[in-house]
mmCIF file of N, CA and C and ligand atoms in Angstrom:
data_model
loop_
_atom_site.group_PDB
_atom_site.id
_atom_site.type_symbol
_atom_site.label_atom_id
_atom_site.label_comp_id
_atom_site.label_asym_id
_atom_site.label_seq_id
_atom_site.Cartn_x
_atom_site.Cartn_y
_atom_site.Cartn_z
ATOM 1 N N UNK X 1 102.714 97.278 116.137
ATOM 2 C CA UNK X 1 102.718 98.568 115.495
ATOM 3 C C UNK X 1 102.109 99.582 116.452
ATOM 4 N N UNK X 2 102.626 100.885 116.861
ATOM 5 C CA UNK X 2 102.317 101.445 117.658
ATOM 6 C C UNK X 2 101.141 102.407 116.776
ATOM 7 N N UNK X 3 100.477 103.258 117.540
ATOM 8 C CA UNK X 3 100.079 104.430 117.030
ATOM 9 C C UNK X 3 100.079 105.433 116.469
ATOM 10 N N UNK X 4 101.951 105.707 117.046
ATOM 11 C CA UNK X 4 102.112 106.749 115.943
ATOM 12 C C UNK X 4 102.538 106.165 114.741
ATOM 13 N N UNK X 5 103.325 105.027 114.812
ATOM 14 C CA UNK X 5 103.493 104.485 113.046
ATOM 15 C C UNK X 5 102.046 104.312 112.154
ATOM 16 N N UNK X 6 101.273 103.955 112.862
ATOM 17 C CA UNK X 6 99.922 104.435 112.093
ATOM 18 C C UNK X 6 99.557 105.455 111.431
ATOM 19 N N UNK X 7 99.740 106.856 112.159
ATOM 20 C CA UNK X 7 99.278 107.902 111.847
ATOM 21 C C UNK X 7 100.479 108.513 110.852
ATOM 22 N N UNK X 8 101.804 107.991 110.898
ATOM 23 C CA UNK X 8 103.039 108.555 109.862
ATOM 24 C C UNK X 8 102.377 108.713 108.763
ATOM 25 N N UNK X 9 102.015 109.805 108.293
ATOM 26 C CA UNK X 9 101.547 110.214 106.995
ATOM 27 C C UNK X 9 102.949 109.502 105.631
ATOM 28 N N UNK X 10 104.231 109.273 106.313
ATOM 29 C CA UNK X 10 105.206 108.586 105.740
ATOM 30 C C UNK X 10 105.045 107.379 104.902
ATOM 31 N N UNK X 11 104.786 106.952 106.393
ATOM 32 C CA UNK X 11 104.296 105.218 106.551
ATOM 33 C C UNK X 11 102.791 105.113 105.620
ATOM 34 N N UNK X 12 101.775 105.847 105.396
ATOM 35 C CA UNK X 12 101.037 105.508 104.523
ATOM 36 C C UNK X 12 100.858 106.042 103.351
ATOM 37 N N UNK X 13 101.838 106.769 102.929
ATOM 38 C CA UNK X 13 102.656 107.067 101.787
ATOM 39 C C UNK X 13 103.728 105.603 100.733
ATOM 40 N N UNK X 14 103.918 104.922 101.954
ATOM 41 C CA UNK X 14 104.957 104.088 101.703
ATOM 42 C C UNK X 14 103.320 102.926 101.338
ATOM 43 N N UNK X 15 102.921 102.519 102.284
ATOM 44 C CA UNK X 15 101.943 101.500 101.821
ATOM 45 C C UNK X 15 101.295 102.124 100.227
ATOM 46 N N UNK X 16 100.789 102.928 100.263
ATOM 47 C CA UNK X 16 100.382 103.796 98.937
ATOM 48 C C UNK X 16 101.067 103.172 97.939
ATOM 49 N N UNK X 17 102.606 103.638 97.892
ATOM 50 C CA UNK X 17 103.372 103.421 96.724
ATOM 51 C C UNK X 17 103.795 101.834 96.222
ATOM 52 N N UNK X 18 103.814 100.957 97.448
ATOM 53 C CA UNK X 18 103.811 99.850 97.553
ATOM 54 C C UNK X 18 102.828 99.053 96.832
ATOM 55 N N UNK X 19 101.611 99.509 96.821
ATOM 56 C CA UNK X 19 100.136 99.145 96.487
ATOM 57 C C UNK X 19 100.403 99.132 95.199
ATOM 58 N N UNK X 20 100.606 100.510 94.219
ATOM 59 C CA UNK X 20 100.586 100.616 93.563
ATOM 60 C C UNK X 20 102.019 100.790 92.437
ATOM 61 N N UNK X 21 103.052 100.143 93.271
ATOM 62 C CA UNK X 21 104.164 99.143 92.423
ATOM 63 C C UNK X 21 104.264 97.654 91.741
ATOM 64 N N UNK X 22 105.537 97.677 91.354
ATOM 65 C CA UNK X 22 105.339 96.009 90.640
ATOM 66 C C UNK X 22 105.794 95.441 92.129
ATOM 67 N N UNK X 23 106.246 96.382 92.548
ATOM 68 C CA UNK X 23 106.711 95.505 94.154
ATOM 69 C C UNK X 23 105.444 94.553 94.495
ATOM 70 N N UNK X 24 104.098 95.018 94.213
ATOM 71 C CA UNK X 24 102.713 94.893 94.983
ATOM 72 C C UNK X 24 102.715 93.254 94.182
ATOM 73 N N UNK X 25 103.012 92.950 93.016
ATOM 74 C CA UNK X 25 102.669 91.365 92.475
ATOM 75 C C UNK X 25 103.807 90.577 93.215
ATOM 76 N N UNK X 26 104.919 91.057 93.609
ATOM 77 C CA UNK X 26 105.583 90.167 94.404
ATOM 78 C C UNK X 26 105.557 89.201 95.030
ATOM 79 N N UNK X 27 104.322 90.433 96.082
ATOM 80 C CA UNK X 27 103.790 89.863 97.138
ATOM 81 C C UNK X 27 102.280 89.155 97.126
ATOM 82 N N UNK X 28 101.769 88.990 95.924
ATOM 83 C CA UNK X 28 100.634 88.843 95.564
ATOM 84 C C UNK X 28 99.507 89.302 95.412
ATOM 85 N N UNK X 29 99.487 90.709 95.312
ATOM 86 C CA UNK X 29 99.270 91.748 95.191
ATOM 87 C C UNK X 29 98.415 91.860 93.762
ATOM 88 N N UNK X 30 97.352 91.323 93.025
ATOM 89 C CA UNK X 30 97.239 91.549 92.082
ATOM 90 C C UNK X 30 96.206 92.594 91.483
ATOM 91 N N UNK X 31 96.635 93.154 90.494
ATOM 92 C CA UNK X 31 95.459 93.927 90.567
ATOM 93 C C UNK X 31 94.260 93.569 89.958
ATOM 94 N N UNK X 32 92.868 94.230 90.374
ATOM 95 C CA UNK X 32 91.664 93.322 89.856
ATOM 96 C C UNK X 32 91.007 93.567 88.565
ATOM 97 N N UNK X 33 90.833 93.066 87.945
ATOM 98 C CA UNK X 33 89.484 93.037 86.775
ATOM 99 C C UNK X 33 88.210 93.529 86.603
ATOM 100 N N UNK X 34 88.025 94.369 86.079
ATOM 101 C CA UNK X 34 86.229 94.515 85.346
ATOM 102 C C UNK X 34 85.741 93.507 85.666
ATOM 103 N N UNK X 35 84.864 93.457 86.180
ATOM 104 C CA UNK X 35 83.687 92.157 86.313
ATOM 105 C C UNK X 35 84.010 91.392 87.626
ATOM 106 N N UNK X 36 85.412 91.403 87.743
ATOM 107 C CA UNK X 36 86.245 90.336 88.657
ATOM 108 C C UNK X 36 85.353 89.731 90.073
ATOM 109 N N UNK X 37 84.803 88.302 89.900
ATOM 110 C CA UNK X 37 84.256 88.609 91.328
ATOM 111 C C UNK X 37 85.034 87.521 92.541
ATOM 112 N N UNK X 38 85.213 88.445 93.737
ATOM 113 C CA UNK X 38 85.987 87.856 94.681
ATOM 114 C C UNK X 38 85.225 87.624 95.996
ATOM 115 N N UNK X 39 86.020 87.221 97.137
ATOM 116 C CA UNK X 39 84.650 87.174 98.054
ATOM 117 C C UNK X 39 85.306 88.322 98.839
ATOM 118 N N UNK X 40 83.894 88.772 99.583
ATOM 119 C CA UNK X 40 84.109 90.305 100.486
ATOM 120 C C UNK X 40 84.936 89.726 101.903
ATOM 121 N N UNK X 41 85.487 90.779 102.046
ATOM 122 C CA UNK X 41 86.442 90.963 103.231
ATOM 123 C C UNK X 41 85.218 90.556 104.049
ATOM 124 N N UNK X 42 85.999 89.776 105.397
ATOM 125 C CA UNK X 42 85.760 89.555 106.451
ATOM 126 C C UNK X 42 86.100 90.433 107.970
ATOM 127 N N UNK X 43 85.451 90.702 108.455
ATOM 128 C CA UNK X 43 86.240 91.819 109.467
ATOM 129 C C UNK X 43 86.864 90.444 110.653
ATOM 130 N N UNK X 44 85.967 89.749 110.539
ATOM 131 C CA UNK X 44 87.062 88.435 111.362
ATOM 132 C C UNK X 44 88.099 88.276 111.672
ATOM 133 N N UNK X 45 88.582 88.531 109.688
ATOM 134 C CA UNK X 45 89.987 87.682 109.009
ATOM 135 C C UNK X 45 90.956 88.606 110.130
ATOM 136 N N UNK X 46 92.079 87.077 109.973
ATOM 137 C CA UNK X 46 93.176 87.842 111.465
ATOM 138 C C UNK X 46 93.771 89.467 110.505
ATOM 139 N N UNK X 47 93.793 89.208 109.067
ATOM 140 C CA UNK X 47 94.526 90.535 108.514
ATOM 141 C C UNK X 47 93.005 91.742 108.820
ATOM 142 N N UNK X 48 92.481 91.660 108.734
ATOM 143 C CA UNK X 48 91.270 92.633 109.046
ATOM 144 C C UNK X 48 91.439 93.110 110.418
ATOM 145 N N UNK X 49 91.674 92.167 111.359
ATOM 146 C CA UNK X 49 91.779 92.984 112.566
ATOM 147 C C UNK X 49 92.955 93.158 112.684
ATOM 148 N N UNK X 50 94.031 92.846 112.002
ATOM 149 C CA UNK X 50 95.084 93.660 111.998
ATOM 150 C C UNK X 50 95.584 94.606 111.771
ATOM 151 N N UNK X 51 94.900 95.760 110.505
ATOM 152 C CA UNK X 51 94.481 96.110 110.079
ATOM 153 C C UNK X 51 93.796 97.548 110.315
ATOM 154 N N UNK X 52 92.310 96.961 111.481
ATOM 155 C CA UNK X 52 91.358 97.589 111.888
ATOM 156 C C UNK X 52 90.196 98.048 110.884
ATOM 157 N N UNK X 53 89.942 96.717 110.078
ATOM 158 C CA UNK X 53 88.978 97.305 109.552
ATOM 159 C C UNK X 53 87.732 96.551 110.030
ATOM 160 N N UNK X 54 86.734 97.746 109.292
ATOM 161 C CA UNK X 54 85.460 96.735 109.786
ATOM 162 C C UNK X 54 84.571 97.584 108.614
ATOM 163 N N UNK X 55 83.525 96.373 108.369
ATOM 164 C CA UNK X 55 83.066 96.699 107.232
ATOM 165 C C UNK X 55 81.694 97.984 107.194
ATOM 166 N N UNK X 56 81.449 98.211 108.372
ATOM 167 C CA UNK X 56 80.635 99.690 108.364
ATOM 168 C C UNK X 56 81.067 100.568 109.084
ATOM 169 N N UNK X 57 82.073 101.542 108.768
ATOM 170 C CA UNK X 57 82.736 102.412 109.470
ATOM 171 C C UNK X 57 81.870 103.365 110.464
ATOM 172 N N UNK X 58 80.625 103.121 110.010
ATOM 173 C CA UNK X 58 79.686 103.618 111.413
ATOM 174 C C UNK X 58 79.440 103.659 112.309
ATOM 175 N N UNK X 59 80.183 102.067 112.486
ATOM 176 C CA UNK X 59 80.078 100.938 114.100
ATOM 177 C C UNK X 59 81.878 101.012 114.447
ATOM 178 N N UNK X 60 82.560 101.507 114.128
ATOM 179 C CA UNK X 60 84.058 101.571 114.456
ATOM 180 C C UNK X 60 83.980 102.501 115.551
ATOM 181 N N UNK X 61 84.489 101.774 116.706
ATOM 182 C CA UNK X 61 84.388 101.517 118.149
ATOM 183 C C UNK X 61 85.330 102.855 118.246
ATOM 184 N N UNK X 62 84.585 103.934 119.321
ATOM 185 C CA UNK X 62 85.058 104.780 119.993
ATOM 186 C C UNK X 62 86.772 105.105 120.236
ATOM 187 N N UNK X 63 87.059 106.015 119.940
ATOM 188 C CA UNK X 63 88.321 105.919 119.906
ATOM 189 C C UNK X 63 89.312 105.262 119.400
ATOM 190 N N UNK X 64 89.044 104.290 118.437
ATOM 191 C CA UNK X 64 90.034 103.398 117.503
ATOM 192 C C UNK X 64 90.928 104.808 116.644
ATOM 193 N N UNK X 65 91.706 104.655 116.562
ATOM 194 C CA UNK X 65 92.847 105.286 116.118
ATOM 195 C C UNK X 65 92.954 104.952 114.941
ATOM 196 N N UNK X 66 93.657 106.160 113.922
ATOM 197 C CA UNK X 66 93.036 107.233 113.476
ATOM 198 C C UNK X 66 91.833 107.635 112.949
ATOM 199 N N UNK X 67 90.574 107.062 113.225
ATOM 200 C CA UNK X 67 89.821 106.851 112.687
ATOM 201 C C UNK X 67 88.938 108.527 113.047
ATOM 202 N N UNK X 68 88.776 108.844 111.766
ATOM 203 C CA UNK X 68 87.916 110.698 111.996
ATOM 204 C C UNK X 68 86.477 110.124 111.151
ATOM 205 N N UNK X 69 85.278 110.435 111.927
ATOM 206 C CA UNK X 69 83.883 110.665 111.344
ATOM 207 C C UNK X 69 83.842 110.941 110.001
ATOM 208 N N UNK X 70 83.285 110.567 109.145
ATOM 209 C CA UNK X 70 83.165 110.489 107.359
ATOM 210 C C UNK X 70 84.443 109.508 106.686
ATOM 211 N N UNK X 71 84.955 109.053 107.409
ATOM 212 C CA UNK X 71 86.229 108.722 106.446
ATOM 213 C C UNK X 71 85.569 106.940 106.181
ATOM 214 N N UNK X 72 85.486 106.757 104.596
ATOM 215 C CA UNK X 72 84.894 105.310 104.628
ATOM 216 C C UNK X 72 85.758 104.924 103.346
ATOM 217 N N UNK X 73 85.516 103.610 103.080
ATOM 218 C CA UNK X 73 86.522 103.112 101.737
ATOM 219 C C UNK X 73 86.243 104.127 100.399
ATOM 220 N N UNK X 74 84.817 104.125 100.924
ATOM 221 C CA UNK X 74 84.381 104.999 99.424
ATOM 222 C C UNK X 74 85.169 106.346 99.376
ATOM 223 N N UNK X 75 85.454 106.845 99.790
ATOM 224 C CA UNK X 75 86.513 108.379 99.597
ATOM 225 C C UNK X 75 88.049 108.473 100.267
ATOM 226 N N UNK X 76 88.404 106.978 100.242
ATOM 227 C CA UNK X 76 89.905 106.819 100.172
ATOM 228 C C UNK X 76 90.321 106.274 99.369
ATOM 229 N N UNK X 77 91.633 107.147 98.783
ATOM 230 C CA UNK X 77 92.544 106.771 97.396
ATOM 231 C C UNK X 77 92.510 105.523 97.287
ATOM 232 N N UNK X 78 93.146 104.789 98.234
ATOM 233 C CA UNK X 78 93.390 103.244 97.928
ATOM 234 C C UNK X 78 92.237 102.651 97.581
ATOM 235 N N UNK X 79 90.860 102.534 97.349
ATOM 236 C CA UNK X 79 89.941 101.620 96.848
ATOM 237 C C UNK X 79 90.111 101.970 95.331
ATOM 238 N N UNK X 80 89.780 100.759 94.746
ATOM 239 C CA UNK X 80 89.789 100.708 93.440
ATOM 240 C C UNK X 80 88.808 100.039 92.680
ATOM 241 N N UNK X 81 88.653 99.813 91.058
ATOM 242 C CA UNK X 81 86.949 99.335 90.629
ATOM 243 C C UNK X 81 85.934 100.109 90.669
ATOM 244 N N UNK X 82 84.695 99.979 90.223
ATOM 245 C CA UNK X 82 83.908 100.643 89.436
ATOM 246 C C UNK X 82 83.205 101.669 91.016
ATOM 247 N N UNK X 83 83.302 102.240 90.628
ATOM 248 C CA UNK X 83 82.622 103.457 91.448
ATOM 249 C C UNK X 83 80.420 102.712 91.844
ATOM 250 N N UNK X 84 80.507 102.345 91.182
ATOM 251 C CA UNK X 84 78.756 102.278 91.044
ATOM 252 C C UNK X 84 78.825 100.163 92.170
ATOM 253 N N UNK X 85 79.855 100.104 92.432
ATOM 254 C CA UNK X 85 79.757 98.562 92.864
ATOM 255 C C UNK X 85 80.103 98.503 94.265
ATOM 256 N N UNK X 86 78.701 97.844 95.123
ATOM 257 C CA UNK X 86 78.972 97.971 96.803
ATOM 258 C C UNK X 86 80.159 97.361 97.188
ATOM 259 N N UNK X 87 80.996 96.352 96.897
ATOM 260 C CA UNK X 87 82.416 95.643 97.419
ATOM 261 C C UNK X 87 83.206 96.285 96.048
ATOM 262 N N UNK X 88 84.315 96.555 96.446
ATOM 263 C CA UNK X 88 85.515 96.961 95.710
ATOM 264 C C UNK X 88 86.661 96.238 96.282
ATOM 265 N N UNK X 89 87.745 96.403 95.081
ATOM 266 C CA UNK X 89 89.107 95.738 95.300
ATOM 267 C C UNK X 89 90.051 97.061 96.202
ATOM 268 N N UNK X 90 90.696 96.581 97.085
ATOM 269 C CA UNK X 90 91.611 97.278 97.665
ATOM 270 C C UNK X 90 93.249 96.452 97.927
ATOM 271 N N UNK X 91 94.447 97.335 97.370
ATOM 272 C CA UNK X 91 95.080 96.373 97.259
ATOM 273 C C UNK X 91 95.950 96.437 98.837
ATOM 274 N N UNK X 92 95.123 96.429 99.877
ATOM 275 C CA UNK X 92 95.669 96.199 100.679
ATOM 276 C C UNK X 92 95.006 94.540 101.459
ATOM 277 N N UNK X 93 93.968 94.419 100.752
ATOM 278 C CA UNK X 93 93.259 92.941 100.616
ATOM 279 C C UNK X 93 93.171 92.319 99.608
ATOM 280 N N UNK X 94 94.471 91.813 99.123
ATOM 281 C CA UNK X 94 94.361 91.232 97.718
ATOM 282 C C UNK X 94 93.791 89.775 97.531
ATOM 283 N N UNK X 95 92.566 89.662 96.575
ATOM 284 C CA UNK X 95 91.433 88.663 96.432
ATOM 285 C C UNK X 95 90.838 88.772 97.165
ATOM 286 N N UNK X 96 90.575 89.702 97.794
ATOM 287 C CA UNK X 96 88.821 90.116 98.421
ATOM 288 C C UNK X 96 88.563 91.302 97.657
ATOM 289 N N UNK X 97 87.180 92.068 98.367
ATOM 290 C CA UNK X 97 86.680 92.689 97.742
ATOM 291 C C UNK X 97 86.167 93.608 99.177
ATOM 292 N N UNK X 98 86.312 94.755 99.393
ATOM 293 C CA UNK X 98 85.886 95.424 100.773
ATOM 294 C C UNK X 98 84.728 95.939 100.646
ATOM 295 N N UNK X 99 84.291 97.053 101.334
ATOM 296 C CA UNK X 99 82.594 97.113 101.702
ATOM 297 C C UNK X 99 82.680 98.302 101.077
ATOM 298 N N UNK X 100 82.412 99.623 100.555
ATOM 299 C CA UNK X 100 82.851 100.760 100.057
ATOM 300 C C UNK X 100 82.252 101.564 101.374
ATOM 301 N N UNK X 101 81.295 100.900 101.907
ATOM 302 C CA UNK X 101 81.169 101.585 103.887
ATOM 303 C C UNK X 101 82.352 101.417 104.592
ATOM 304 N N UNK X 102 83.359 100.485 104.490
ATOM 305 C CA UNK X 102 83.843 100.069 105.352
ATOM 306 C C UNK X 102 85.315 101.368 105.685
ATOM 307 N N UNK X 103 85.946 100.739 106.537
ATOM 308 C CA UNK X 103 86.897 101.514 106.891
ATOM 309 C C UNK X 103 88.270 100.944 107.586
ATOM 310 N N UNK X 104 89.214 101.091 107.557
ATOM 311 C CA UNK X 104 90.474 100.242 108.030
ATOM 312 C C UNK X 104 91.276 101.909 108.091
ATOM 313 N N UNK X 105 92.861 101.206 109.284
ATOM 314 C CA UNK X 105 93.683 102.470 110.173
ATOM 315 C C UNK X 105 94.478 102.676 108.335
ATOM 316 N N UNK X 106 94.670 101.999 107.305
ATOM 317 C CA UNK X 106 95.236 102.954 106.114
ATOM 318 C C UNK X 106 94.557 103.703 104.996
ATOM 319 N N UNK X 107 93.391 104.238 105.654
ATOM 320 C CA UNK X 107 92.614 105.436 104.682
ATOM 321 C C UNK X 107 93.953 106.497 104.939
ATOM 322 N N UNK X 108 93.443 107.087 103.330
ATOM 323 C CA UNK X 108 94.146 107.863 103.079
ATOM 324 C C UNK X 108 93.250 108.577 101.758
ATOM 325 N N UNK X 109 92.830 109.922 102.617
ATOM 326 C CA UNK X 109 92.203 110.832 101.605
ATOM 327 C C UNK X 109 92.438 110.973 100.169
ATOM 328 N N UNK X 110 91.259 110.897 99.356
ATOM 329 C CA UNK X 110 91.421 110.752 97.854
ATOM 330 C C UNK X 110 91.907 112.672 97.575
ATOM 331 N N UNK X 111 92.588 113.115 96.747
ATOM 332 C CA UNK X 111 93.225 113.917 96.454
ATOM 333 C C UNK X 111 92.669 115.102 96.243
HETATM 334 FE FE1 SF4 A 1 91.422 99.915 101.569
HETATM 335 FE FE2 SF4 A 1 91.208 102.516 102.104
HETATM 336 FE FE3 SF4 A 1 89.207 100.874 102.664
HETATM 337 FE FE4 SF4 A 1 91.450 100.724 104.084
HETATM 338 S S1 SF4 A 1 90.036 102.484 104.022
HETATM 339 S S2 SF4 A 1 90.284 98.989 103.259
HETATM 340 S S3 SF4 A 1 92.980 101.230 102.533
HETATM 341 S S4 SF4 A 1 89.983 101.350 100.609
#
């Protein structure tokens, strides 16, 4: 995946809608539960660095692409679950739970 397919405001439009289709249980995609507890993302996992996430967007290495200063799970659309809980569901990690610090290349500003 190059860089600019990253930055296609298209392309993460399309993941967006994807997320939040029946398309998304297809693929296993489920969505999570009140209470639900899963285990937290790994920045390891090969999909994490595929990805580019890492779980304190503080430490996201110089120049990683698209990555702009303030942007963390906590104030992108795609996280989901209780606002008041440090790991949240994101359905771009389905059965984990991400860091609400953290940060990955498909933030996408909450509205
Ligand atoms: Fe999910 Fe958004 Fe966090 Fe990426 S930045 S892991 S899309 S909540």
């Amino acid at each position: 995946m190059t860089d600019k397919a990253i930055n296609d405001p298209g392309r993460r439009a399309f993941l967006y809608a994807l997320a939040a289709s029946p398309a998304a249980a297809l693929i296993g995609a489920k969505p999570a539960r009140a209470g639900q507890s899963l285990p937290h993302m790994d920045q390891s996992d090969p999909q994490a660095h595929s990805f580019a996430y890492f779980n304190d967007a503080a430490k996201v290495p110089a120049g990683t692409v698209p990555y702009k200063p303030g942007q963390r799970c906590d104030n992108c659309q795609l996280l989901q679950g209780n606002a008041a809980d440090a790991w949240r569901p994101c359905p771009l990690f389905p059965g984990k739970l991400v860091s609400t610090k953290a940060w990955c290349r498909y933030w996408v500003a909450k509205p």
